[in-house]
PDB file of C-alpha atoms and ligand atoms in Angstrom:
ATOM      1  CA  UNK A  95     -21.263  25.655   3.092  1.00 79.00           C
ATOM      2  CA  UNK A  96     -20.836  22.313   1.630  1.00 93.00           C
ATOM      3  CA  UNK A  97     -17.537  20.336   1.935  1.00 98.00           C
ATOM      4  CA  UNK A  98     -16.268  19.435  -1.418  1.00 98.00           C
ATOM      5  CA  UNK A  99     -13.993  16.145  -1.433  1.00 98.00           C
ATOM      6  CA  UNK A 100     -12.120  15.750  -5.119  1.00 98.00           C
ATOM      7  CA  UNK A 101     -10.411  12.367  -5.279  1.00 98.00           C
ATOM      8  CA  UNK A 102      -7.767  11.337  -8.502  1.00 98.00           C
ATOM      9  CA  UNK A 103      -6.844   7.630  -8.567  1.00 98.00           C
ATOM     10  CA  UNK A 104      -6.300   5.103 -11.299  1.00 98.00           C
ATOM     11  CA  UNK A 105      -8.986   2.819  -9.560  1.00 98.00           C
ATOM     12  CA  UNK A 106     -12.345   4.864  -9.050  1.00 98.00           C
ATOM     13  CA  UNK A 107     -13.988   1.951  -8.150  1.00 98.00           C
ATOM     14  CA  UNK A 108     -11.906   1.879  -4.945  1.00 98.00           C
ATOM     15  CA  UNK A 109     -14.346   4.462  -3.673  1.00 98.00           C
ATOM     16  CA  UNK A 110     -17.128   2.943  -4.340  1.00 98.00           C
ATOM     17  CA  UNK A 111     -17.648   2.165  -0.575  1.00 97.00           C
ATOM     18  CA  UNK A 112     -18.691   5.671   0.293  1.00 96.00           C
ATOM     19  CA  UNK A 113     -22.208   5.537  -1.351  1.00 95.00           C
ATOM     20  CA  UNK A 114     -23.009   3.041   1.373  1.00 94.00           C
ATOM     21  CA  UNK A 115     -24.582   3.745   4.857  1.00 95.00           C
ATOM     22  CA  UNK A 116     -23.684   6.827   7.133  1.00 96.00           C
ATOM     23  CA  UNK A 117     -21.414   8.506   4.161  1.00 96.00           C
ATOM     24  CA  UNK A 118     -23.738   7.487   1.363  1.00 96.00           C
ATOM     25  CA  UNK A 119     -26.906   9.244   3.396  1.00 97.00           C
ATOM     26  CA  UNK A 120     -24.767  12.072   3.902  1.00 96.00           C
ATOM     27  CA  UNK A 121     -23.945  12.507   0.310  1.00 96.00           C
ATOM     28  CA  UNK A 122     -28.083  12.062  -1.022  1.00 97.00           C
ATOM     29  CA  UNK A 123     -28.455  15.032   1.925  1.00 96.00           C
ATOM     30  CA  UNK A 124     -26.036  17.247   0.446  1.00 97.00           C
ATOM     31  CA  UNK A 125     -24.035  17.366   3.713  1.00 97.00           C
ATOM     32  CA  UNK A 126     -20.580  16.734   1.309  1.00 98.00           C
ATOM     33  CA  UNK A 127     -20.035  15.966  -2.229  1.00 98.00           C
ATOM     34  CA  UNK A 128     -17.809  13.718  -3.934  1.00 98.00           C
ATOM     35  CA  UNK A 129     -16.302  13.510  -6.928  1.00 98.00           C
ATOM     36  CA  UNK A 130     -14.261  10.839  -8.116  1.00 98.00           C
ATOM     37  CA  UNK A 131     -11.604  11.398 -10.958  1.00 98.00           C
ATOM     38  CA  UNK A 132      -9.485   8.665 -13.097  1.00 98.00           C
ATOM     39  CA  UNK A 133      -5.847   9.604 -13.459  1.00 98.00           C
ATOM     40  CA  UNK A 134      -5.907   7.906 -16.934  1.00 98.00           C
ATOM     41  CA  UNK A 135      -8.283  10.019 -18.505  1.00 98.00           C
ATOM     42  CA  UNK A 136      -4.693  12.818 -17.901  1.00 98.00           C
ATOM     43  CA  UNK A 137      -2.999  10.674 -19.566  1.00 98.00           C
ATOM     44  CA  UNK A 138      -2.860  11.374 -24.078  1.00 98.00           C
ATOM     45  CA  UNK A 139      -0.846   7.955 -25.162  1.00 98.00           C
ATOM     46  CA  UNK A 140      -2.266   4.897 -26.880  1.00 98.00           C
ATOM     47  CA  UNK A 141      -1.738   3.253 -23.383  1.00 98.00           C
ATOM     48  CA  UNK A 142      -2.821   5.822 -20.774  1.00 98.00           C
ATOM     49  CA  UNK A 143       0.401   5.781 -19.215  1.00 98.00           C
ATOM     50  CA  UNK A 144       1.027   6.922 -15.677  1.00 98.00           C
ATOM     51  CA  UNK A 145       4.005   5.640 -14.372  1.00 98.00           C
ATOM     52  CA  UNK A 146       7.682   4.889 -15.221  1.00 98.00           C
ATOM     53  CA  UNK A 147      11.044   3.721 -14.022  1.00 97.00           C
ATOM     54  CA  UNK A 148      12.487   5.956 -11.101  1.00 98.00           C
ATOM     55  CA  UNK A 149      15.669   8.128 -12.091  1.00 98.00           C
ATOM     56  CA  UNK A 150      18.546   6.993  -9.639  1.00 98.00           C
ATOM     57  CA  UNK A 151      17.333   3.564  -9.974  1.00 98.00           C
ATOM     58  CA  UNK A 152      15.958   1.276  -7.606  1.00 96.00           C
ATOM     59  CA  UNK A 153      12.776  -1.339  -7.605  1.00 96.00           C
ATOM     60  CA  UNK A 154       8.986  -0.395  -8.391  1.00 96.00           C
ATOM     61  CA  UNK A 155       7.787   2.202 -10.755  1.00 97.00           C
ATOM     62  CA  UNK A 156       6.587   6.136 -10.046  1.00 98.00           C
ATOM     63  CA  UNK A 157       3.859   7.846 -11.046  1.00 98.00           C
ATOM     64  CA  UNK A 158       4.597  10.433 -14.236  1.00 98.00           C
ATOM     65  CA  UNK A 159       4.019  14.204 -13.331  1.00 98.00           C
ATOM     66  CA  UNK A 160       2.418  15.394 -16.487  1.00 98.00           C
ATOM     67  CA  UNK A 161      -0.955  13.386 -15.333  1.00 98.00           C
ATOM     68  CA  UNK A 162      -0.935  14.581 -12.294  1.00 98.00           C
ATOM     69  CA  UNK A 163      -0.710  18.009 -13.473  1.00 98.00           C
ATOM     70  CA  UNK A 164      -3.323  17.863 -15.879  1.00 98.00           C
ATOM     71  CA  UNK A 165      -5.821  16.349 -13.010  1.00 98.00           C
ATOM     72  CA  UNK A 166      -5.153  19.085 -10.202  1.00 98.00           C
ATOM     73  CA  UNK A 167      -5.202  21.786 -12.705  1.00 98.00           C
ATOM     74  CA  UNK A 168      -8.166  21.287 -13.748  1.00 98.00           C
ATOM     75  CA  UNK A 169      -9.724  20.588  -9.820  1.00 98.00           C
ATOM     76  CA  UNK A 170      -8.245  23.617  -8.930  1.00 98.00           C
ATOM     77  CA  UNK A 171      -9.386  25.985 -11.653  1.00 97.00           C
ATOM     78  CA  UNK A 172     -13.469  24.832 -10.283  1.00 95.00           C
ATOM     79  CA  UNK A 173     -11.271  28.304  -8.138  1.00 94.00           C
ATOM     80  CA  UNK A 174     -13.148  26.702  -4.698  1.00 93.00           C
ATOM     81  CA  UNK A 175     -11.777  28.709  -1.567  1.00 94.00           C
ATOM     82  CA  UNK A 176      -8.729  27.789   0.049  1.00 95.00           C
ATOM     83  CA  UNK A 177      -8.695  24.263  -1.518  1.00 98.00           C
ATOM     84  CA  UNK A 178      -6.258  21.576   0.789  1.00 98.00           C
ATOM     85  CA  UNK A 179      -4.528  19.168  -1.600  1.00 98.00           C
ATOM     86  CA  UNK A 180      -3.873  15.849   0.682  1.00 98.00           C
ATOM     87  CA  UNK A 181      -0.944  13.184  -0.701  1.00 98.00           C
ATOM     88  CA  UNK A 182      -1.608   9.960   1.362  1.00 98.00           C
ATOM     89  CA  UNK A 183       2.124   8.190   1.673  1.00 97.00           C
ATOM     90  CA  UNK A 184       3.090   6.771   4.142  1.00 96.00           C
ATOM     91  CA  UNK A 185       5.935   8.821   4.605  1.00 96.00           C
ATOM     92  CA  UNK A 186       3.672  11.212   5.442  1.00 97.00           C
ATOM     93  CA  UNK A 187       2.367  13.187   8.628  1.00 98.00           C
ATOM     94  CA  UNK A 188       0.058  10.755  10.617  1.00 98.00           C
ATOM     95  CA  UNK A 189      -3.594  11.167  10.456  1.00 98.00           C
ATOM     96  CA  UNK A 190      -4.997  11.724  13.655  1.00 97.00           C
ATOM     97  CA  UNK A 191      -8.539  13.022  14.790  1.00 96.00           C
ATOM     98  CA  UNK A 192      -7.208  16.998  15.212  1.00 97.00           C
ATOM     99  CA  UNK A 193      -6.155  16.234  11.548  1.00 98.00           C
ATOM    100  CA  UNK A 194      -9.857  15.083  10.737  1.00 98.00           C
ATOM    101  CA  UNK A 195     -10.704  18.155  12.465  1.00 98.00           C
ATOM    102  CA  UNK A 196      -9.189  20.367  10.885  1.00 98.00           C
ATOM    103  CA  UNK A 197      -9.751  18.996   7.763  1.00 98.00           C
ATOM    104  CA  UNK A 198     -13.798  19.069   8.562  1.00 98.00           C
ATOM    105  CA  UNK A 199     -13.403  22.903   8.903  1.00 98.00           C
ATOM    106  CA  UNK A 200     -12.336  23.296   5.585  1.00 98.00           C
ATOM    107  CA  UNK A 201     -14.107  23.666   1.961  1.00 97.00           C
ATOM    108  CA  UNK A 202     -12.545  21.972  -0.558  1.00 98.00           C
ATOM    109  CA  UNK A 203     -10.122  18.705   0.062  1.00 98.00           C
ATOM    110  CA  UNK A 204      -8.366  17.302  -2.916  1.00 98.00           C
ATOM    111  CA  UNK A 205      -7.466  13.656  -2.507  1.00 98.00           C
ATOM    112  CA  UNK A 206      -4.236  12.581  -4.807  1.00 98.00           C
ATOM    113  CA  UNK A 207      -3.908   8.641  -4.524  1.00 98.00           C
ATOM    114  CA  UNK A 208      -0.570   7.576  -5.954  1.00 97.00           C
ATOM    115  CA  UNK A 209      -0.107   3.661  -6.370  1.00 90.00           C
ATOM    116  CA  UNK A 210       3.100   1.998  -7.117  1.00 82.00           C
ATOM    117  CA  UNK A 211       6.305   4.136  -5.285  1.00 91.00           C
ATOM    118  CA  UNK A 212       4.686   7.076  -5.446  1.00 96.00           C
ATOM    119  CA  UNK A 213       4.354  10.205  -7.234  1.00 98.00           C
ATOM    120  CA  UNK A 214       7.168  12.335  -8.963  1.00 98.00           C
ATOM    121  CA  UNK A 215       8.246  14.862  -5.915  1.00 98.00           C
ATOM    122  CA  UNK A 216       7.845  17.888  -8.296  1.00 98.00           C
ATOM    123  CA  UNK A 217       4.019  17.352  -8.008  1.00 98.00           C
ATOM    124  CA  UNK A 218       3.894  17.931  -4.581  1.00 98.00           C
ATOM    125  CA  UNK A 219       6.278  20.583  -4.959  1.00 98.00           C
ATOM    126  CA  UNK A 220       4.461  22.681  -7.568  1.00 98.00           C
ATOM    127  CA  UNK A 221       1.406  22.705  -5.366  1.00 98.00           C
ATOM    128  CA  UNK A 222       2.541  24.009  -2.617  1.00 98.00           C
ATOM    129  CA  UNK A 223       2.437  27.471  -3.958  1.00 96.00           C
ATOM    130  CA  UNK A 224      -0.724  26.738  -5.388  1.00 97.00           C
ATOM    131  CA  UNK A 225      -2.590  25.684  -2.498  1.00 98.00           C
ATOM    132  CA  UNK A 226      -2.196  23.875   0.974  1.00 98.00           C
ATOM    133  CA  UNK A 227      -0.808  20.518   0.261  1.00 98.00           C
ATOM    134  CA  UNK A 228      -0.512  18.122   3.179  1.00 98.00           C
ATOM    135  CA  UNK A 229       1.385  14.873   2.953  1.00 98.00           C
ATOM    136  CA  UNK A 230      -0.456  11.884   5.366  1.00 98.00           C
ATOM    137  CA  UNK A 231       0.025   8.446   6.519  1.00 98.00           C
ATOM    138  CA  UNK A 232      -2.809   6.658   8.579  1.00 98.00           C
ATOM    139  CA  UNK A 233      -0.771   4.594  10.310  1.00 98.00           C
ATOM    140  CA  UNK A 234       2.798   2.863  10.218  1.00 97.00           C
ATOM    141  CA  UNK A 235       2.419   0.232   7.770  1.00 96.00           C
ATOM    142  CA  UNK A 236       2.975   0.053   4.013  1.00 95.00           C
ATOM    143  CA  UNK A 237      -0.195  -0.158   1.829  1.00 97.00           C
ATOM    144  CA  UNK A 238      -0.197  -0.928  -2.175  1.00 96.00           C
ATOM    145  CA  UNK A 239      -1.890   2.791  -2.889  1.00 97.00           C
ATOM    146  CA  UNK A 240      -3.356   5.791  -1.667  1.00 98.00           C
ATOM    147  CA  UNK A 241      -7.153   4.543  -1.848  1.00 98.00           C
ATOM    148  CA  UNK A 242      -7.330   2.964   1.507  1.00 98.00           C
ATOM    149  CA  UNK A 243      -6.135   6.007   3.136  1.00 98.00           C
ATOM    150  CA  UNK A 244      -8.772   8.139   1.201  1.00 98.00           C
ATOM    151  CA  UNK A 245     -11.380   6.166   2.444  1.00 98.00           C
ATOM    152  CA  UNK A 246     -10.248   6.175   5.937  1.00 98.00           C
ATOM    153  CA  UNK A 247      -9.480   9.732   6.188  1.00 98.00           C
ATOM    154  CA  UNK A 248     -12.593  10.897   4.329  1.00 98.00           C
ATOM    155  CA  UNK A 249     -14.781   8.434   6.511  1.00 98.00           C
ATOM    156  CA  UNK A 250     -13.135  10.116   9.593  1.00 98.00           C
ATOM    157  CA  UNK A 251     -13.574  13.611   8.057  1.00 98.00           C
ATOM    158  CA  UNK A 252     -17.044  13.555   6.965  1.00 98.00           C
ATOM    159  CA  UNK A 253     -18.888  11.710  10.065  1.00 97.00           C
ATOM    160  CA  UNK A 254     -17.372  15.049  12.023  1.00 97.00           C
ATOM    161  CA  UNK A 255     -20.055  17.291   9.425  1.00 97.00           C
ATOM    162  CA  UNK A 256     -22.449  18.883  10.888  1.00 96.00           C
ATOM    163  CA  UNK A 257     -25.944  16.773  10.143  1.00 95.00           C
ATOM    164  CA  UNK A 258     -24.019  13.854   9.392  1.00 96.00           C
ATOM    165  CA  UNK A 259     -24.645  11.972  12.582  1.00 94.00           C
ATOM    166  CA  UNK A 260     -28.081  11.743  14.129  1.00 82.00           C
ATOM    167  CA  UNK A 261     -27.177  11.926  17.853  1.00 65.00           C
ATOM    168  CA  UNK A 262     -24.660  15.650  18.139  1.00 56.00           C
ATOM    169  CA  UNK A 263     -23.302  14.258  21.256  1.00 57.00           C
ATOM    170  CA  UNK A 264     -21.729  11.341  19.361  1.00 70.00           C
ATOM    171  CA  UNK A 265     -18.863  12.752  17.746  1.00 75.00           C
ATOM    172  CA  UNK A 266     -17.507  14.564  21.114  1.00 70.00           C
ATOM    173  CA  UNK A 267     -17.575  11.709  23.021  1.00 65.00           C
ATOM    174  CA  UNK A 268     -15.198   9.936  20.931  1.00 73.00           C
ATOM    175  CA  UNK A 269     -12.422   8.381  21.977  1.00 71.00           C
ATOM    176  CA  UNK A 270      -9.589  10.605  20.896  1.00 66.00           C
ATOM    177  CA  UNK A 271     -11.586  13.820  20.975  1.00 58.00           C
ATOM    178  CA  UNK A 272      -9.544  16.399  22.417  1.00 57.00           C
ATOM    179  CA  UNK A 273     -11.280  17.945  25.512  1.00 51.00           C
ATOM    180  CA  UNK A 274     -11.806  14.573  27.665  1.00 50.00           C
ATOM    181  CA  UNK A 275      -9.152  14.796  30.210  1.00 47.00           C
ATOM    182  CA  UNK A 276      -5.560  13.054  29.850  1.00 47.00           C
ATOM    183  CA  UNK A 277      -5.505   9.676  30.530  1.00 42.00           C
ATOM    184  CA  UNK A 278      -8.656   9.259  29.578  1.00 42.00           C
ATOM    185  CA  UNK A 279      -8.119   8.946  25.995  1.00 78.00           C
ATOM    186  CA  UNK A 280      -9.759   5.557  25.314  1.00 95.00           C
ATOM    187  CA  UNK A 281     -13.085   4.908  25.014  1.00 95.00           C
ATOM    188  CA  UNK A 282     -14.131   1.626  27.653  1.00 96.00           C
ATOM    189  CA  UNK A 283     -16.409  -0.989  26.919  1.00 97.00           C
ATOM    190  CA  UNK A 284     -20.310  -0.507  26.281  1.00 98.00           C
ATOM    191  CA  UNK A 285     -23.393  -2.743  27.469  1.00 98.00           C
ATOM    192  CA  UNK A 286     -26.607  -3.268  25.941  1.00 98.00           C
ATOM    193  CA  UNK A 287     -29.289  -5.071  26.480  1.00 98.00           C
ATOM    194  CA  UNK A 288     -29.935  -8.352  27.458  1.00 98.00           C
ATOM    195  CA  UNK A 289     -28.425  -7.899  31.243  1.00 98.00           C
ATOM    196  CA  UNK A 290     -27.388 -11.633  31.190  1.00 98.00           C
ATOM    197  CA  UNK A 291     -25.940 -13.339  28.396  1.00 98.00           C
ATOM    198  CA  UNK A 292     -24.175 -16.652  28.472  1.00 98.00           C
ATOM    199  CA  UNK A 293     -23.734 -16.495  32.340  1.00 98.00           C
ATOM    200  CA  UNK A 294     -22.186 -12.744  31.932  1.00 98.00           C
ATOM    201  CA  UNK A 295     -23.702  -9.680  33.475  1.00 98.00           C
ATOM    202  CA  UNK A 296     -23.788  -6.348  32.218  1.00 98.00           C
ATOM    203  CA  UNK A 297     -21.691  -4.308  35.122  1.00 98.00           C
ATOM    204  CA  UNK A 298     -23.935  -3.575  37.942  1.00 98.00           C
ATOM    205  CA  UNK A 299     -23.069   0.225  38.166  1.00 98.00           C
ATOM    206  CA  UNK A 300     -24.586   0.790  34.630  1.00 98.00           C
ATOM    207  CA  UNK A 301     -27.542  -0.668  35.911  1.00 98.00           C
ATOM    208  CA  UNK A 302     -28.033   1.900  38.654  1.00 98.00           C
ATOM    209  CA  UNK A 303     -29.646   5.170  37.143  1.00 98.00           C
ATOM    210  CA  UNK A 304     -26.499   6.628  39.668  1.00 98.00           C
ATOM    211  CA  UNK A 305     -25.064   8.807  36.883  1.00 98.00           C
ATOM    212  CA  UNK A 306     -22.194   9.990  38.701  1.00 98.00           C
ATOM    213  CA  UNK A 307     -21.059   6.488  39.778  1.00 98.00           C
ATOM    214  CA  UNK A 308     -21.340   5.746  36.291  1.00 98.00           C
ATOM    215  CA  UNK A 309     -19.148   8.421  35.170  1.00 97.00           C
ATOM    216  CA  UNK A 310     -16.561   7.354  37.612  1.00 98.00           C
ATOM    217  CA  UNK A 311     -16.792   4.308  36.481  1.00 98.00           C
ATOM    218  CA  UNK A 312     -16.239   4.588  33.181  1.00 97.00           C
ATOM    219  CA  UNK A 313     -13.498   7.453  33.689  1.00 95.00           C
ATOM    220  CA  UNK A 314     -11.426   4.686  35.428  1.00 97.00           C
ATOM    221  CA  UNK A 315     -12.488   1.981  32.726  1.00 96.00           C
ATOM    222  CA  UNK A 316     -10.551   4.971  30.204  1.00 95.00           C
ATOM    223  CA  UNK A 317      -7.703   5.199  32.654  1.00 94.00           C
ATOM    224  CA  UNK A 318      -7.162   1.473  33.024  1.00 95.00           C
ATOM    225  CA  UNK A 319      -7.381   0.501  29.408  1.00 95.00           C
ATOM    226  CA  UNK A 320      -4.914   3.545  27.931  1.00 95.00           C
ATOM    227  CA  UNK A 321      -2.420   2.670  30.554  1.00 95.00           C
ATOM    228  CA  UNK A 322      -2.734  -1.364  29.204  1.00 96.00           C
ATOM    229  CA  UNK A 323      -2.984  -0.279  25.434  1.00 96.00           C
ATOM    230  CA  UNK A 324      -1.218   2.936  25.198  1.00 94.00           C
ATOM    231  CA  UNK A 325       1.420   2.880  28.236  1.00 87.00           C
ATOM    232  CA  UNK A 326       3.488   5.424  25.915  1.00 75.00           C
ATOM    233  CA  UNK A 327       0.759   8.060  26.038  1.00 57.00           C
TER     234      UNK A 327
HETATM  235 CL1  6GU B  75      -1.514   7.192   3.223  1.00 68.60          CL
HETATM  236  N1  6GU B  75      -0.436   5.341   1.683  1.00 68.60           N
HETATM  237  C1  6GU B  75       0.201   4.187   1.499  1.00 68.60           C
HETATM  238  N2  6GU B  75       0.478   3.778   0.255  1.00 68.60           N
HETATM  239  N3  6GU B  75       0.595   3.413   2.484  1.00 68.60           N
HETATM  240  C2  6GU B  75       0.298   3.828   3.706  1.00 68.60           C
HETATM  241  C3  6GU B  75      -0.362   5.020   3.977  1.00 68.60           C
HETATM  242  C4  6GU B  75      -0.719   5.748   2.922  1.00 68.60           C
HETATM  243  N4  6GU B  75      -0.498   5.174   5.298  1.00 68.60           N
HETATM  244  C5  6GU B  75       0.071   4.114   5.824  1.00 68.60           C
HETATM  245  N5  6GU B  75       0.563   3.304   4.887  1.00 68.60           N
END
């Protein structure tokens, strides 16, 4: 079954960046489709309108719900199983690898990017009996839209396919993927060749074919550099 990845946004070029490389390969295969949709062609004035002044006042402008409505309507009538509509804000749930997981399980992801202070809360609302709507931030920092995100999160989603990447062992040997053992959570550093460069040498151990050294060695690499970089986890 073929993971289906709607995207609305105002800038379609934004996602231009996924025909490239490892994402743009898996597209040509037919491991995912995309399809990107402009907000504006939703909208039916002489100046394709999408946003306005927020009730309540207060700075910025927010997105109009009738476009929105028109645009998910009509992604949802394609009637796709169990489709998961996914508002990146960054007030949202974070993104995290189970996320991009779970996500990767799943048929049909809608991607709504809202730009300016957001979308109209009634969109959101109306969808949830429509469909699975999940509201995600990737990360705790304030971006100027939801394109970014989209790019991240389907980059993260669609290297999990299966197909997608050549070696299967890559993806579970990620850092982050759930399994490796607490404490262990980031990934140390990796050699290649030559074994001396500028005066450095590649670590001896990785040089020794002694493949349980090695994993020690690297498991305490992991340990060492989440207790430096993550001593909250
Ligand atoms: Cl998903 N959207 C925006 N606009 N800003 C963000 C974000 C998303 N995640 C972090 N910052």
């Amino acid at each position: 079954m073929t993971l289906r990845i709607d995207v609305i946004t105002v800038f379609p070029q934004y996602l231009t960046p996924l025909e490239l490389s490892l994402l743009g390969r898996a597209q040509e295969s037919g491991l995912y489709e995309l399809h990107v949709k402009d907000l504006r062609d939703h909208t039916h004035d002489r100046h394709r309108t999408v946003d306005d002044t927020p009730y309540g006042g207060g700075p910025g402008m927010v997105m109009r719900p009738e476009p929105w409505g028109e645009a998910l309507d009509q992604v949802l009538a394609r009637g796709e199983a169990e489709p998961v509509i996914i508002f990146p804000t960054p007030s949202g749930v974070p993104f995290t690898q189970a996320l991009a997981e779970e996500f990767a399980e799943r048929s049909h992801l809608v991607i709504a990017c809202g730009r300016y202070e957001g979308i109209d809360a009634r969109v959101a609302e109306h969808y949830r009996a429509l469909a699975e709507v999940r509201e995600v931030s990737i990360g705790d920092y304030v971006l100027a839209g939801g394109e970014a995100a989209a790019l991240v999160m389907i980059e993260a989603v669609v290297r999990l396919l299966p197909g997608v990447l050549g070696n299967s062992q890559s993806a579970s040997d990620d850092s982050f993927a759930p399994g490796r053992a607490p404490g262990t959570e980031l990934e140390g550093p990796n050699y290649t060749k030559p074994p001396s460069w500028r005066g450095m040498e590649v670590p001896e151990v990785l040089l020794s074919g002694d493949h349980a050294r090695i994993r020690s060695w690297r498991e305490e690499e992991s340990r060492v550099l989440t207790q430096q970089r993550r001593a909250e986890a």
